Tab-separated table of C-alpha atoms in Angstrom:
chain	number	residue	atom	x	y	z
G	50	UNK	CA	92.352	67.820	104.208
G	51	UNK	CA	91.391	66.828	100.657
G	52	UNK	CA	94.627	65.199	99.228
G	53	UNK	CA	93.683	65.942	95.757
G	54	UNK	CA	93.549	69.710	96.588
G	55	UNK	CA	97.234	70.471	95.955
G	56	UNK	CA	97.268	69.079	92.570
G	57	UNK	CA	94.041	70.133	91.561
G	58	UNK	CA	95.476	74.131	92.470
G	59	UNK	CA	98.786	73.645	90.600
G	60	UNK	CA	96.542	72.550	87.265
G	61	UNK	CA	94.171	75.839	87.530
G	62	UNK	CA	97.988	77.520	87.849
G	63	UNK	CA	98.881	75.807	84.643
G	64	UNK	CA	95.705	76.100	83.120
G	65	UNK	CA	95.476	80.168	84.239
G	66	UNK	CA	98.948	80.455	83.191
G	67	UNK	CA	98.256	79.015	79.540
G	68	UNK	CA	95.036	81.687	78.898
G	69	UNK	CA	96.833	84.616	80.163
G	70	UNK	CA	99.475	84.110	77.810
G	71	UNK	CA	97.079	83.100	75.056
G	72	UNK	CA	95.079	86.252	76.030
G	73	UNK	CA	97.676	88.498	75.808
G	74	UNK	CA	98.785	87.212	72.326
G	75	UNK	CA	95.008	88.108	71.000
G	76	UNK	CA	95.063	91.428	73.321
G	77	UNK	CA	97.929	92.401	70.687
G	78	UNK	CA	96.090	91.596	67.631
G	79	UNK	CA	92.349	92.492	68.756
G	80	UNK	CA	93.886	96.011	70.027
G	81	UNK	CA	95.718	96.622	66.672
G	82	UNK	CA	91.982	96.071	64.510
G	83	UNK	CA	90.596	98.607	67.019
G	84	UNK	CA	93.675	101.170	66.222
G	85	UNK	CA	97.103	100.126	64.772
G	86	UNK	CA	98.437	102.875	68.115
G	87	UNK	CA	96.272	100.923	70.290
G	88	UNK	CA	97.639	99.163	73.465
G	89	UNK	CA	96.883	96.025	73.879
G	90	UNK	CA	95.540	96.607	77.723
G	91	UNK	CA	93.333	99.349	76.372
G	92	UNK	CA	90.905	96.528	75.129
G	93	UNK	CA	89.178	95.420	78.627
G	94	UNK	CA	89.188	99.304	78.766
G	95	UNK	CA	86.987	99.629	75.601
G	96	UNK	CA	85.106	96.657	76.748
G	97	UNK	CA	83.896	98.549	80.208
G	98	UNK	CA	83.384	101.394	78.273
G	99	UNK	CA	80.922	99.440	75.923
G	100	UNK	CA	79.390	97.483	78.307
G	101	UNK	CA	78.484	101.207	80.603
G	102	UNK	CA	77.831	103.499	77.403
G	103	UNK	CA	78.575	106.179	80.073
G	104	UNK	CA	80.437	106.018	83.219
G	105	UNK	CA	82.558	108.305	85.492
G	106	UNK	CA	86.377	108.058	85.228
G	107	UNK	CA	85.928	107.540	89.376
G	108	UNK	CA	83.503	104.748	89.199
G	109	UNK	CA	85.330	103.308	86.110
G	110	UNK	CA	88.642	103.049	88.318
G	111	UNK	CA	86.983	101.875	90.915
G	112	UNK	CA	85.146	98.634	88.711
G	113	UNK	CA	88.678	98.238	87.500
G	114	UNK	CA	90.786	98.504	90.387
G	115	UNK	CA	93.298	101.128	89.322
G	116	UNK	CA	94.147	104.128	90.313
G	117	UNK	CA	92.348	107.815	88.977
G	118	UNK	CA	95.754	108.993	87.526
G	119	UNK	CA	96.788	105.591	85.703
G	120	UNK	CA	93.332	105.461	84.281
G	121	UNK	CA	92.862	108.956	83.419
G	122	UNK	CA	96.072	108.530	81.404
G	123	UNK	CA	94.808	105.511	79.513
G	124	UNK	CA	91.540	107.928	78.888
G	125	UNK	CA	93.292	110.108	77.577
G	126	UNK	CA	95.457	108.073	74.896
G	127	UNK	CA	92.130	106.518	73.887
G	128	UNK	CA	90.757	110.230	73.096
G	129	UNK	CA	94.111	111.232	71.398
G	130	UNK	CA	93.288	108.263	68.977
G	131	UNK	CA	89.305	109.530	68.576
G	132	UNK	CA	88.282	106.433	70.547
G	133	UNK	CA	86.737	107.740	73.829
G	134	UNK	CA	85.313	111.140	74.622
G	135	UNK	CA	84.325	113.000	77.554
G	136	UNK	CA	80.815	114.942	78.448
G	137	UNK	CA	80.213	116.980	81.064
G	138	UNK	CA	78.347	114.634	83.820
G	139	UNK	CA	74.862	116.260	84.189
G	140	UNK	CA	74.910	115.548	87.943
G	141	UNK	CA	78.041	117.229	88.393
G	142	UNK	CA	79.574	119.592	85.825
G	143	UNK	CA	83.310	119.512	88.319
G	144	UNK	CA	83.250	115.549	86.764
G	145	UNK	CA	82.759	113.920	83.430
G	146	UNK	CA	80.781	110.883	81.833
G	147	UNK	CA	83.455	108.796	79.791
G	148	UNK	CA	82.032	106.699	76.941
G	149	UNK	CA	82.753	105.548	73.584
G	150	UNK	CA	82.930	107.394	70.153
G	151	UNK	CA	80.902	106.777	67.329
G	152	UNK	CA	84.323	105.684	65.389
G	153	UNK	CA	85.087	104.454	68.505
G	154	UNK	CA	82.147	102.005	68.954
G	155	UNK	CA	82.235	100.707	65.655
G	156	UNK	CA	85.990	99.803	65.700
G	157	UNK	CA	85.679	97.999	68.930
G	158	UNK	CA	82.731	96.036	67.261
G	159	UNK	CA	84.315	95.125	64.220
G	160	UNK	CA	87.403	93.703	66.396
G	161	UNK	CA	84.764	92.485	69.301
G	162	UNK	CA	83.134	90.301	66.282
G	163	UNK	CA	86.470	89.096	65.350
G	164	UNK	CA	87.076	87.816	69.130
G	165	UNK	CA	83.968	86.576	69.531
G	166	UNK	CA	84.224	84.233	66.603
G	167	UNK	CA	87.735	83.089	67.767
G	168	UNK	CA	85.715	82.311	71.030
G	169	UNK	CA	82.429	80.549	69.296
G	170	UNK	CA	85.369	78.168	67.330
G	171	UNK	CA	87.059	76.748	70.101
G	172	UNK	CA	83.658	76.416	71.777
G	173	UNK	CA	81.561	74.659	69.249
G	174	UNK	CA	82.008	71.334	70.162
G	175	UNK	CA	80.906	71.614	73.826
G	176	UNK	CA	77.539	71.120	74.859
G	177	UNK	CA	75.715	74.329	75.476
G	178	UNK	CA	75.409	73.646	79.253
G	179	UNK	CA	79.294	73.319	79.247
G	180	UNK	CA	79.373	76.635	77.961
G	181	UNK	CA	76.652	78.546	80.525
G	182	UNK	CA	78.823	76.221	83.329
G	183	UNK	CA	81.686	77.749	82.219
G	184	UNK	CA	81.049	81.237	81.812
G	185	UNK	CA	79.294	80.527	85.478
G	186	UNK	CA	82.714	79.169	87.122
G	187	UNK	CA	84.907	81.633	85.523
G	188	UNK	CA	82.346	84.784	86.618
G	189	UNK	CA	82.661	83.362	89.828
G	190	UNK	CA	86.395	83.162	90.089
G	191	UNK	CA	86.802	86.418	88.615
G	192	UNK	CA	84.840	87.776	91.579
G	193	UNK	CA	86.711	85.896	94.313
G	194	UNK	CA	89.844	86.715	93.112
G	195	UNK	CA	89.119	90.535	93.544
């Protein structure tokens, strides 16, 4: 077995460790540009929701691993604050197509912009291959850990 394997784990611990608290710090402060009653785990929601421009609250929960009744919760917070909406899914008028507000696309732009230029900042220095290597390892981990 690879001696070097043990250490190298316990320093992506660290390492994990060290952006999960940084990312929570910015979760609080990107969610509060979006809506000062915004909570901060409602961001990766708006994110989805941007990324799909319409999806059903079952396949949402499903991409996000969470249960229907957590999610449809956090849906419904989000639509209390004008952010997120429902339609009636054409496919199936017993379900609905979830997706962003006008208000509440151009809030989660302004604050996206914000992010992305925190992100752009601590990147600028690395070589643009770094970067796509990167975004490659950490896709990759993201979809091995679940």
């Amino acid at each position: 077995m690879d001696e070097q394997l043990p250490e190298s784990l316990r320093e992506v611990e660290h390492e994990l460790t060290a952006l999960l608290r940084r990312g929570r710090a910015i979760s609080w402060e990107i969610a509060s540009e979006v809506h000062p009653n915004l909570e901060p785990n409602a961001y990766g929601l708006l994110l989805w929701l941007r990324r799909s421009g319409s999806i059903r609250l079952t396949d949402l929960a499903a991409r996000l691993g969470v249960g229907k009744g957590t999610l449809s919760r956090q849906i419904q917070s989000l639509e209390g604050l004008g952010l997120v909406r429902r339609d009636p899914d054409p496919s199936d008028r017993r379900a609905a197509q979830l997706s962003l507000t006008e208000e509440g696309q151009r809030r989660f732009d302004a604050a996206r912009a914000s992010r992305l230029r925190q992100i752009r900042r601590a990147l600028e220095s690395w070589p643009r291959q770094d970067v796509e290597e990167f975004a490659r390892l950490m896709r990759r981990f993201n979809d091995a850990w679940g």
